[in-house]
Tab-separated table of C-alpha atoms in Angstrom:
chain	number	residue	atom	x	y	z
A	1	UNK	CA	27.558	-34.153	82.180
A	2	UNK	CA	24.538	-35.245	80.521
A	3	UNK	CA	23.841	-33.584	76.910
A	4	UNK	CA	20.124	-32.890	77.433
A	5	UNK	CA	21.273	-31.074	80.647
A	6	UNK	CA	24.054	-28.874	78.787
A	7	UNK	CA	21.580	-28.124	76.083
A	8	UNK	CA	18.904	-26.875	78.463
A	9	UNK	CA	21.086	-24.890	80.513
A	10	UNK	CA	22.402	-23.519	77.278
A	11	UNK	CA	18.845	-22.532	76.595
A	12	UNK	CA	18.441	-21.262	80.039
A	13	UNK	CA	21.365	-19.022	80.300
A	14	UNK	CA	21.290	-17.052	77.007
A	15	UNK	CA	17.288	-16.915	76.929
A	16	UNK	CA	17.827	-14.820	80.574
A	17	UNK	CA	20.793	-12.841	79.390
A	18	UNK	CA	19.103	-11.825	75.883
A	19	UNK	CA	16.581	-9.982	78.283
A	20	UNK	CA	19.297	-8.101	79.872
A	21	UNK	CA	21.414	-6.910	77.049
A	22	UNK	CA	22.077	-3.929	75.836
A	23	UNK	CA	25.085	-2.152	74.076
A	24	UNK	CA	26.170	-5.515	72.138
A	25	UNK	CA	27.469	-8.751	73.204
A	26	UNK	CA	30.412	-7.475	74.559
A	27	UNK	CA	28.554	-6.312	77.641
A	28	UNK	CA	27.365	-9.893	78.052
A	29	UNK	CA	30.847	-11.278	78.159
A	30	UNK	CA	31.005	-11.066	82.301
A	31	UNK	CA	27.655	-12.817	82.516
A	32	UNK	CA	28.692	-15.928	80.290
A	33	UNK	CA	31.901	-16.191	81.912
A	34	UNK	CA	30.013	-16.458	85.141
A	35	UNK	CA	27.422	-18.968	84.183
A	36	UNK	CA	29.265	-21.228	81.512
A	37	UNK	CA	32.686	-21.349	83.838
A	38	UNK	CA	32.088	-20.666	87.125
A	39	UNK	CA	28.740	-21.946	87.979
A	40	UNK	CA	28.440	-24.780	85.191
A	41	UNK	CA	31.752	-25.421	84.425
A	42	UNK	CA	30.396	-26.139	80.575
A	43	UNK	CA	34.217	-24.302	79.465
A	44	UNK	CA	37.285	-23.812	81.087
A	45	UNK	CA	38.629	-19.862	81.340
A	46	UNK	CA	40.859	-20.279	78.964
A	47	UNK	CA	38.848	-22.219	76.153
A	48	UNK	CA	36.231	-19.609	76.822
A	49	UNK	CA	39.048	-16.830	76.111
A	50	UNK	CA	39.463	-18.824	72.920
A	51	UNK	CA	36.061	-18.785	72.052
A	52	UNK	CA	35.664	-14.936	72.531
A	53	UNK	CA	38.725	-14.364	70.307
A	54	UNK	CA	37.329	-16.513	67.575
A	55	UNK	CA	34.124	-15.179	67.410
A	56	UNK	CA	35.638	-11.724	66.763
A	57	UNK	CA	37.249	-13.248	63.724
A	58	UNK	CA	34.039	-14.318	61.904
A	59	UNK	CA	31.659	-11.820	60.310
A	60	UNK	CA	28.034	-11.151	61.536
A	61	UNK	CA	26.113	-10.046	64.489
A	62	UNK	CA	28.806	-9.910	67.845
A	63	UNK	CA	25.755	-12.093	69.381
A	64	UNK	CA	26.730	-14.913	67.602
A	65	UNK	CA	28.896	-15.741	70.611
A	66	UNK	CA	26.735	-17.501	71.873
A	67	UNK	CA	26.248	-19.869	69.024
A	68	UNK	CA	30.350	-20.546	69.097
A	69	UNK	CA	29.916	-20.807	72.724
A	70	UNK	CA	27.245	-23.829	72.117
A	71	UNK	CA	28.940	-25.457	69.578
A	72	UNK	CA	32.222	-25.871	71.742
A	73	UNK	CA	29.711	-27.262	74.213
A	74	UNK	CA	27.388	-29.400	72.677
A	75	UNK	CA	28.262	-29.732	69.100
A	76	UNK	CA	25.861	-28.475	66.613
A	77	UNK	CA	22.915	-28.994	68.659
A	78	UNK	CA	24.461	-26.952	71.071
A	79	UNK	CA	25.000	-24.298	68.203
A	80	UNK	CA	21.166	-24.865	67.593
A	81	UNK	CA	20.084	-24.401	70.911
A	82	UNK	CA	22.153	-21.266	71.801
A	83	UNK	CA	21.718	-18.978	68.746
A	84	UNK	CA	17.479	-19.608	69.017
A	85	UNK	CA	17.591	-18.647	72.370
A	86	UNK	CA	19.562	-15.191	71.424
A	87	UNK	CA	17.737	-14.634	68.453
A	88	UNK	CA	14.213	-15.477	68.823
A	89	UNK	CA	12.873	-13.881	72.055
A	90	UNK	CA	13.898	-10.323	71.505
A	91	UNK	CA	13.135	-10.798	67.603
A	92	UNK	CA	9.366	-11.360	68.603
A	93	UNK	CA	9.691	-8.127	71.589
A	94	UNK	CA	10.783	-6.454	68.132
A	95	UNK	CA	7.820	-7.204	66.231
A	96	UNK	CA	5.752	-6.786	68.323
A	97	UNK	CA	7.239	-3.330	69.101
A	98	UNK	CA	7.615	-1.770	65.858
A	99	UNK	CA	4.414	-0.886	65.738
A	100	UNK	CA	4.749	1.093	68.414
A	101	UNK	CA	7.516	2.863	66.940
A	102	UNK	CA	5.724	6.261	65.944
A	103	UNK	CA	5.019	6.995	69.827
A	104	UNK	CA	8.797	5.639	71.121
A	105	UNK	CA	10.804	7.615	69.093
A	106	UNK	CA	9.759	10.645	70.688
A	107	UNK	CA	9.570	9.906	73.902
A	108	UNK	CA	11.524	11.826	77.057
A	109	UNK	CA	12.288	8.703	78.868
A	110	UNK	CA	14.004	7.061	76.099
A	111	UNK	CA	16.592	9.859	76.148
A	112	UNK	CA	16.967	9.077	79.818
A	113	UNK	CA	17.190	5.410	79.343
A	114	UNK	CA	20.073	6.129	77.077
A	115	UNK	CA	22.073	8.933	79.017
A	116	UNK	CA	20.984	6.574	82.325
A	117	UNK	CA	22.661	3.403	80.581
A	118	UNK	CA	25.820	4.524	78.965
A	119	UNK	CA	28.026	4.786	82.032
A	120	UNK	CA	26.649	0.907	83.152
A	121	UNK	CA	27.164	0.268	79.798
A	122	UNK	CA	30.809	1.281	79.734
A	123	UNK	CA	31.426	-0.577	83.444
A	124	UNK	CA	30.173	-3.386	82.061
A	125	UNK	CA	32.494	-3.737	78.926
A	126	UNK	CA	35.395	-2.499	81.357
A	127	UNK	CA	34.852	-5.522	83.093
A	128	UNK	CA	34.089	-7.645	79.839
A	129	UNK	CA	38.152	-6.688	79.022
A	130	UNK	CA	39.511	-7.522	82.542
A	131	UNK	CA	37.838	-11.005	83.210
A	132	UNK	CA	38.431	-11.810	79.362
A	133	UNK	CA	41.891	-10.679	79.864
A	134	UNK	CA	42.688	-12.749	82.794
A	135	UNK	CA	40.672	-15.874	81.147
A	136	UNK	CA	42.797	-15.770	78.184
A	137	UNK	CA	46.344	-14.632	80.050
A	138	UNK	CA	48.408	-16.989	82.879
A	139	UNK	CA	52.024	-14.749	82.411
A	140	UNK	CA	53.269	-11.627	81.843
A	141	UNK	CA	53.597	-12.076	78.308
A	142	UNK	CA	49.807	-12.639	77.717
A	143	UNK	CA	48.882	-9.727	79.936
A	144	UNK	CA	51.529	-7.567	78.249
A	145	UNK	CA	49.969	-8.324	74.469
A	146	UNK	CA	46.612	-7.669	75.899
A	147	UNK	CA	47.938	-4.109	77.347
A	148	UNK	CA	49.986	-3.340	74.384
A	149	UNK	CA	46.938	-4.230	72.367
A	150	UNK	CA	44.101	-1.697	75.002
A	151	UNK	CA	47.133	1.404	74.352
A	152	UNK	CA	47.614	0.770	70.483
A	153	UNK	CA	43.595	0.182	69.912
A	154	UNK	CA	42.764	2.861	72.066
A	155	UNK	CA	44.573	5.582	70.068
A	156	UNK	CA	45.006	4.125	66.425
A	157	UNK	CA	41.850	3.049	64.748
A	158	UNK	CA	42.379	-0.380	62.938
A	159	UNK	CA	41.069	-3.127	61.557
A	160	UNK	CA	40.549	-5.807	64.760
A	161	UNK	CA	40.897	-8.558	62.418
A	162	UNK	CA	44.746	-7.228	61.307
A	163	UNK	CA	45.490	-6.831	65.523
A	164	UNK	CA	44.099	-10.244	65.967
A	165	UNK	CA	46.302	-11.457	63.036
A	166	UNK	CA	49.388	-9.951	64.293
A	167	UNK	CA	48.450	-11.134	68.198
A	168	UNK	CA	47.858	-14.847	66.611
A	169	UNK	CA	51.482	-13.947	65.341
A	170	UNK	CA	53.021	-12.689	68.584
A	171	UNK	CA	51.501	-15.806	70.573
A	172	UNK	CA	53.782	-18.222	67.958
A	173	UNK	CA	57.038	-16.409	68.111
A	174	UNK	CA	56.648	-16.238	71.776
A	175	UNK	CA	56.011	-19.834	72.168
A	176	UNK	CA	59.003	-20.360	69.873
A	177	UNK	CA	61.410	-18.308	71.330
A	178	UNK	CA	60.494	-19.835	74.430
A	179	UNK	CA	58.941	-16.467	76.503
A	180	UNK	CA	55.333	-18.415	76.785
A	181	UNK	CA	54.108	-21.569	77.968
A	182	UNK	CA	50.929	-23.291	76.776
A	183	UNK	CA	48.446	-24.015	79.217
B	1	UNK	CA	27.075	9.181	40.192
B	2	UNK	CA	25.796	8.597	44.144
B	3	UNK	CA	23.330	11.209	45.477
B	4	UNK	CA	23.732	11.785	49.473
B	5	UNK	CA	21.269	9.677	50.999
B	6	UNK	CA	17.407	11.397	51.625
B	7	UNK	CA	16.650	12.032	54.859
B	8	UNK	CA	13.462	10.024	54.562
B	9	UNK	CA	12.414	7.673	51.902
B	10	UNK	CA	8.581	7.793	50.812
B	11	UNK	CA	6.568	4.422	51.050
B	12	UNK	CA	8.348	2.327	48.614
B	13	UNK	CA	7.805	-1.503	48.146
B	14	UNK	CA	11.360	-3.926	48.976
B	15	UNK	CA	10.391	-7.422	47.820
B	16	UNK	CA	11.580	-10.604	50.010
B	17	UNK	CA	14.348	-11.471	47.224
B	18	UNK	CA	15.559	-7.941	47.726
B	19	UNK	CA	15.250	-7.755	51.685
B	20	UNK	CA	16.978	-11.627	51.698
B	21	UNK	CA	19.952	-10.859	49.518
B	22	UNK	CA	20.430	-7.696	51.017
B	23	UNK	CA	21.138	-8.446	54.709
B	24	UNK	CA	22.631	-11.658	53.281
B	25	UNK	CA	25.231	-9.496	52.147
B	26	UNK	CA	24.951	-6.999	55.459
B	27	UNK	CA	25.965	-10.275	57.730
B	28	UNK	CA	29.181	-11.265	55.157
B	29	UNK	CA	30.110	-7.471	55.144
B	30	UNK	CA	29.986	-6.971	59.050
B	31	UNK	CA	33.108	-8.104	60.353
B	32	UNK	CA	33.683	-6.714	64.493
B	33	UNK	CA	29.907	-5.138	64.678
B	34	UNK	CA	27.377	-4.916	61.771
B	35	UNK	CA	26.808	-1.163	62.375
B	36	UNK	CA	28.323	-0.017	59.597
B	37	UNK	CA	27.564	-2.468	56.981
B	38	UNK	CA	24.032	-1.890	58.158
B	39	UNK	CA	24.022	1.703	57.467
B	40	UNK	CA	26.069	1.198	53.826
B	41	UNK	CA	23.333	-1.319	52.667
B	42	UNK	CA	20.398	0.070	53.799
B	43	UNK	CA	20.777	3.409	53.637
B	44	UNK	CA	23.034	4.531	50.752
B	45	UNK	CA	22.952	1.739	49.168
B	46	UNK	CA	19.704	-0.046	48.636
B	47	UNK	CA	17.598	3.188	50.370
B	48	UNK	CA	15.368	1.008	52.397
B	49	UNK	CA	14.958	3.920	54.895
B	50	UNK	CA	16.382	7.524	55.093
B	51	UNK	CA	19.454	8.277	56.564
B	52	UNK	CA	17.332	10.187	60.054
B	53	UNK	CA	14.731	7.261	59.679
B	54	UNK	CA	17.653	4.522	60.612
B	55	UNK	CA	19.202	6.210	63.054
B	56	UNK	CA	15.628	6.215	64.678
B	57	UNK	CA	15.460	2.641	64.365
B	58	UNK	CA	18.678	2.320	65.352
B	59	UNK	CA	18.289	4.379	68.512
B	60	UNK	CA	15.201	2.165	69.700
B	61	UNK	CA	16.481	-1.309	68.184
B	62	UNK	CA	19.629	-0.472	70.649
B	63	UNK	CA	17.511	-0.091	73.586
B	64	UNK	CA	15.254	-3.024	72.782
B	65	UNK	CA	16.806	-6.427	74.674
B	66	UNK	CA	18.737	-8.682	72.235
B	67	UNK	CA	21.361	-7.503	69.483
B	68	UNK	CA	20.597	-3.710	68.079
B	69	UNK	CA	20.793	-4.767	64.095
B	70	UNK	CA	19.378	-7.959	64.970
B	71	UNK	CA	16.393	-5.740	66.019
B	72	UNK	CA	16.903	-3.743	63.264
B	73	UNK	CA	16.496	-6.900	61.022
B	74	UNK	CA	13.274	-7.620	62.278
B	75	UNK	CA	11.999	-4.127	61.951
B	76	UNK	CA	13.090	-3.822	58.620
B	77	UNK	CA	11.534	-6.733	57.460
B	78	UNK	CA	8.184	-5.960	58.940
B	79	UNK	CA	8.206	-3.058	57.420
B	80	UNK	CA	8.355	-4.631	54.318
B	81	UNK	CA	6.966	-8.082	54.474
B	82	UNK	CA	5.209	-8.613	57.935
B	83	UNK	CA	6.011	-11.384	59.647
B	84	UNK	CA	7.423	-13.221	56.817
B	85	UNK	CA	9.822	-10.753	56.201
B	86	UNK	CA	10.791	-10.513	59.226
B	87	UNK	CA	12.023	-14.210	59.338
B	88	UNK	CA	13.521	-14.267	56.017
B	89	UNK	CA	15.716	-10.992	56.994
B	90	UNK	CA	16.892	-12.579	59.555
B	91	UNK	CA	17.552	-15.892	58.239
B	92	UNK	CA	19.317	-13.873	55.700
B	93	UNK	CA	21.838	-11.641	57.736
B	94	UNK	CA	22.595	-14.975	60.136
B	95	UNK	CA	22.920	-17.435	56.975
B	96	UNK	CA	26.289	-16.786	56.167
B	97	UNK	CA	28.289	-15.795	59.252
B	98	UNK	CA	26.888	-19.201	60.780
B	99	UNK	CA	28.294	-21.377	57.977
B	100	UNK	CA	31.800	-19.610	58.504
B	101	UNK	CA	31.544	-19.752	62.343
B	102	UNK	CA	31.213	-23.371	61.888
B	103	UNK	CA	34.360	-23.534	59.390
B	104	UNK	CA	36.315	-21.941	61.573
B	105	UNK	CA	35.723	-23.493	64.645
B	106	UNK	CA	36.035	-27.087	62.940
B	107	UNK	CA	39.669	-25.954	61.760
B	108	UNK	CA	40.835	-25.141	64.819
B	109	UNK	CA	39.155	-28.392	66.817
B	110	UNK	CA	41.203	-29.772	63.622
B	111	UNK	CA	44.444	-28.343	63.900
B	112	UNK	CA	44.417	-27.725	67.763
B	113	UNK	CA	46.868	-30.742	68.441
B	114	UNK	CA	49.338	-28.487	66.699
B	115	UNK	CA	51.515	-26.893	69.674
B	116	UNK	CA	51.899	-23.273	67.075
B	117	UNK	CA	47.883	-23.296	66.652
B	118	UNK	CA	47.387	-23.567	70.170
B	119	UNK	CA	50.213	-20.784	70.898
B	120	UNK	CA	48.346	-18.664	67.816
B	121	UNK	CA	45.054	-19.123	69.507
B	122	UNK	CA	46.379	-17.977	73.074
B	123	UNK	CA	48.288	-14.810	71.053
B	124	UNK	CA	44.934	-13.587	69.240
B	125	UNK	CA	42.803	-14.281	72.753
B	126	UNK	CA	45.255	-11.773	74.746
B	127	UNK	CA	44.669	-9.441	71.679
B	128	UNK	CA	41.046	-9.886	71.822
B	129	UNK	CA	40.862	-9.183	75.543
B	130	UNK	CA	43.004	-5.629	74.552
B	131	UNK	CA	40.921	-4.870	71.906
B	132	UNK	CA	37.803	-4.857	74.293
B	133	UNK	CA	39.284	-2.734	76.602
B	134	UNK	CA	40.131	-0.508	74.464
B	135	UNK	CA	36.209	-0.784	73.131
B	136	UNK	CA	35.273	0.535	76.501
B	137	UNK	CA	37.951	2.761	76.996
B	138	UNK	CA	36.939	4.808	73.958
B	139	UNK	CA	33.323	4.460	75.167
B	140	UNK	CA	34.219	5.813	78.420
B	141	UNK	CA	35.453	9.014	76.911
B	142	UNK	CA	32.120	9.766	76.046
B	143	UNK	CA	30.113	9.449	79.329
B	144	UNK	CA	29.707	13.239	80.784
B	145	UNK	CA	32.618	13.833	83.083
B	146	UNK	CA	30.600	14.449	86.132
B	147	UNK	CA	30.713	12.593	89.562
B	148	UNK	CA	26.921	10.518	89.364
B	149	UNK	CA	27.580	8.746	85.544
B	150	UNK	CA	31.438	8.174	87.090
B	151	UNK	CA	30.444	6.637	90.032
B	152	UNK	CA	27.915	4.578	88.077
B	153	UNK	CA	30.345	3.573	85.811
B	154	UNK	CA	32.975	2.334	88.390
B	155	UNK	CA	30.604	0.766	90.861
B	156	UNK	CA	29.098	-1.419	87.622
B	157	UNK	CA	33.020	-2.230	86.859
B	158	UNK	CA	33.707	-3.408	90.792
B	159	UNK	CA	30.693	-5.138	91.071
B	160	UNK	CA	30.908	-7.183	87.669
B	161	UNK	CA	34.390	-7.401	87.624
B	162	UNK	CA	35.526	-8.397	91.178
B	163	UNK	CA	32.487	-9.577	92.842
B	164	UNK	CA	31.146	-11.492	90.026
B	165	UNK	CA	27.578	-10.157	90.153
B	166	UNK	CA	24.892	-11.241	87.984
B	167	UNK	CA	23.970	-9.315	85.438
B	168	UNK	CA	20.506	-8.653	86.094
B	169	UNK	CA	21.006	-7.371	89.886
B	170	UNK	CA	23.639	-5.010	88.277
B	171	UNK	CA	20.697	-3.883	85.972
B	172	UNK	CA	18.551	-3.801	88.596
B	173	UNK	CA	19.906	-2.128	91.216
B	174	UNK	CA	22.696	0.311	89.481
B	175	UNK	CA	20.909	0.570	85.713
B	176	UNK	CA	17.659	1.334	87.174
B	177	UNK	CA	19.130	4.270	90.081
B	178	UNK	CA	21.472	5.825	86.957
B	179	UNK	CA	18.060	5.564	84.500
B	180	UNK	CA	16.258	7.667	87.118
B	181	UNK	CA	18.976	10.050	87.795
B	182	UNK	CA	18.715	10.930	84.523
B	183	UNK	CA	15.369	11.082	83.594
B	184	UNK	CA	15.012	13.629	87.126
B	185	UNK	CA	17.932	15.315	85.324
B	186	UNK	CA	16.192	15.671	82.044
B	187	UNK	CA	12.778	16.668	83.316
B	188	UNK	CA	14.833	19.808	85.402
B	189	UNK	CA	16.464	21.118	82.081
C-alpha cells in the first residue's frame, strides 16, 4: 500500500463520517471498523480493538480516535491527516452556525431531531460494543471480560480508566496462568 | 465561598489567554468524554456562559455533525474572539490530549514485543468493548418504552451490526423515518 493512498483515504473516510455523526465517537465505531478493516484493510480487527481501547485511556475529545487510528496507519502524517479531517469541517458548519443560534434553540424540529435520533443513536452504540467486542475477543475468556465488564459498568458507576486498568490486569494473569492465547 | 452558577451571564469580555488556557485545561481534565469537564470550567468555574445558556449550546453543538464540545469549542470562542478565537480554543482543548495520545501510542509500539504488554493490551480491549456496551445499555434505558423508538432502535442494531451497513444509509433511511415520526408526534401533542 502506497502512503499517499492511505493518507487520502484516511482523509476520505473520516471527512464523510464527521458529516454523519452524532452522539460521540462511539457511534462511529461500526463505520471505521467497516472502512479501515473490511473494505481497506488499513488495520487488522484486532489492532483496531487495540486502538479503540487506547484511545479511551487518553484524555480529550472521544473523536480523537481517529487521530490514533491515523497514526497506527500512517505515522504522524497519518495522525495529521485524520484529526483535520474530524476537526475542521464541522468546526467551520459551527461557525458558521452560531450565528444562527438565537432562532435554533427554539425551534420544534430540533426537539424532534433529538427524540427522532436517540433510539438510532442507542442501535448504533449497541452495535459499536458487539463488533468492538468481537474485534478485540477470539475465546471465551475475552468475551467473558467484555460481559463481566457490560454487567459491572452497567450497574456500578466507575471510573473507565480503573476498569480498563484492572481488564489490562485480567488479560496478564490470564495469559500467565495459561487460560488465553495471544493472537 | 462558590455561589451556584447564574443562569445567564451578562455580556462579559474572555480574552484569548483566558479562552486558550481554559479549554487547555478542559482537554487534560476530560478523561472518557469532555462533558463534564466542559461544564466545571465553563460554567462554575470560569462563568463563560450561564448554567441554561450551555446546556443550549450544548443541546445544538450535539446535533451539529462532528464532536458536541468540539462544537462547543468553536462556539465559545466565537463568542468571544471571532474567528480567531475560535481556532485558538480549539487548538487549546486538542493541544494536550494529542501530545499524550502520541506518548502513549509510542510506548506501546515500544514495548509491544513484550508477550505481558500484548496480553495487557488484549485484557483492557475486551474491557473497552464492555464498557461500551454498557454505554448503550444505560442509554437505552432512556429511549421511551414504546414499540416505534424500539423498533428503531433494534433495526439500527441488525442493520449496523450484522449486515455491516454504512452509516449514512442507516441515517438515511432509519434516522430520517424515526426524525419524522417524531416530529408528526410532536406537532399532535
Amino acid at each position: 500500500m502506497k502512503d499517499e493512498d492511505a493518507l487520502s483515504g484516511l482523509l476520505i473516510i473520516f471527512i464523510s463520517s464527521a458529516f454523519f455523526s452524532m452522539g460521540g465517537a462511539s457511534t462511529l465505531i461500526p463505520e471505521f471498523h467497516r472502512q479501515i478493516v473490511d473494505l481497506h484493510g488499513f488495520m487488522t480487527s484486532p489492532d483496531f480493538a487495540k486502538t479503540v481501547a487506547l484511545a479511551q485511556i487518553a484524555p480529550g475529545p472521544n473523536m480523537l480516535i481517529v487521530s490514533l487510528i491515523g497514526w497506527q496507519v500512517a505515522g504522524l502524517p497519518g495522525l495529521l491527516v485524520s484529526t483535520f479531517a474530524i476537526v475542521v469541517p464541522p468546526s467551520c458548519i459551527a461557525y458558521f452556525s452560531w450565528r444562527g443560534m438565537e432562532r435554533l434553540k427554539d425551534a420544534a424540529w430540533l426537539r424532534a431531531v433529538k427524540v427522532g435520533l436517540a433510539p438510532v443513536v442507542v442501535g448504533l452504540m449497541l452495535a459499536s460494543g458487539t463488533i468492538t467486542a468481537q474485534a478485540a475477543n477470539h475465546d471465551a475468556v475475552g468475551y467473558g471480560l467484555t460481559l463481566f465488564t457490560a454487567l459491572f459498568m452497567h450497574y456500578m458507576k466507575r471510573n473507565p480508566l480503573w476498569v480498563i486498568g484492572s481488564g489490562a490486569l485480567v488479560g496478564v494473569l490470564a495469559y500467565r496462568t495459561g487460560l488465553m492465547s495471544l493472537v | 465561598m462558590d455561589q451556584p452558577p447564574p443562569q445567564s451571564v451578562a455580556a462579559r469580555e474572555v480574552s484569548l489567554p483566558e479562552l486558550f488556557t481554559g479549554f487547555l485545561i478542559i482537554g487534560l481534565l476530560g478523561f472518557g468524554g469532555l462533558a463534564m469537564s466542559a461544564y466545571y470550567m465553563i460554567v462554575e468555574k470560569r462563568r463563560w456562559l450561564g448554567k441554561k445558556e450551555f446546556s443550549e449550546l450544548f443541546a445544538i453543538c450535539s446535533i451539529l455533525p462532528g464532536g458536541n464540545i468540539m462544537n462547543c469549542t468553536i462556539m465559545i470562542g466565537a463568542r468571544y474572539q471571532g474567528a480567531l478565537g475560535s481556532v485558538v480554543s480549539m487548538s487549546a482543548l486538542l493541544l494536550m490530549p494529542l501530545l499524550i495520545l502520541i506518548a502513549v501510542a509510542m510506548t506501546y509500539d515500544h514495548f509491544s514485543y513484550l508477550p505481558d504488554v500484548r496480553a495487557a493490551m488484549a485484557g483492557a480491549a475486551s474491557a473497552a468493548a464492555g464498557l461500551i456496551v454498557a454505554t448503550a445499555t444505560k442509554l437505552g434505558l432512556g429511549v421511551v418504552w414504546r414499540a416505534a423508538p424500539i423498533a428503531f432502535a433494534l433495526t439500527t442494531f441488525v442493520a449496523v451490526s450484522f449486515f455491516r451497513a454504512p452509516l449514512w444509509l442507516v441515517i438515511v433511511v432509519i434516522g430520517s423515518s424515526s426524525v419524522l415520526l417524531a416530529s408528526r408526534a410532536g406537532k399532535r401533542s
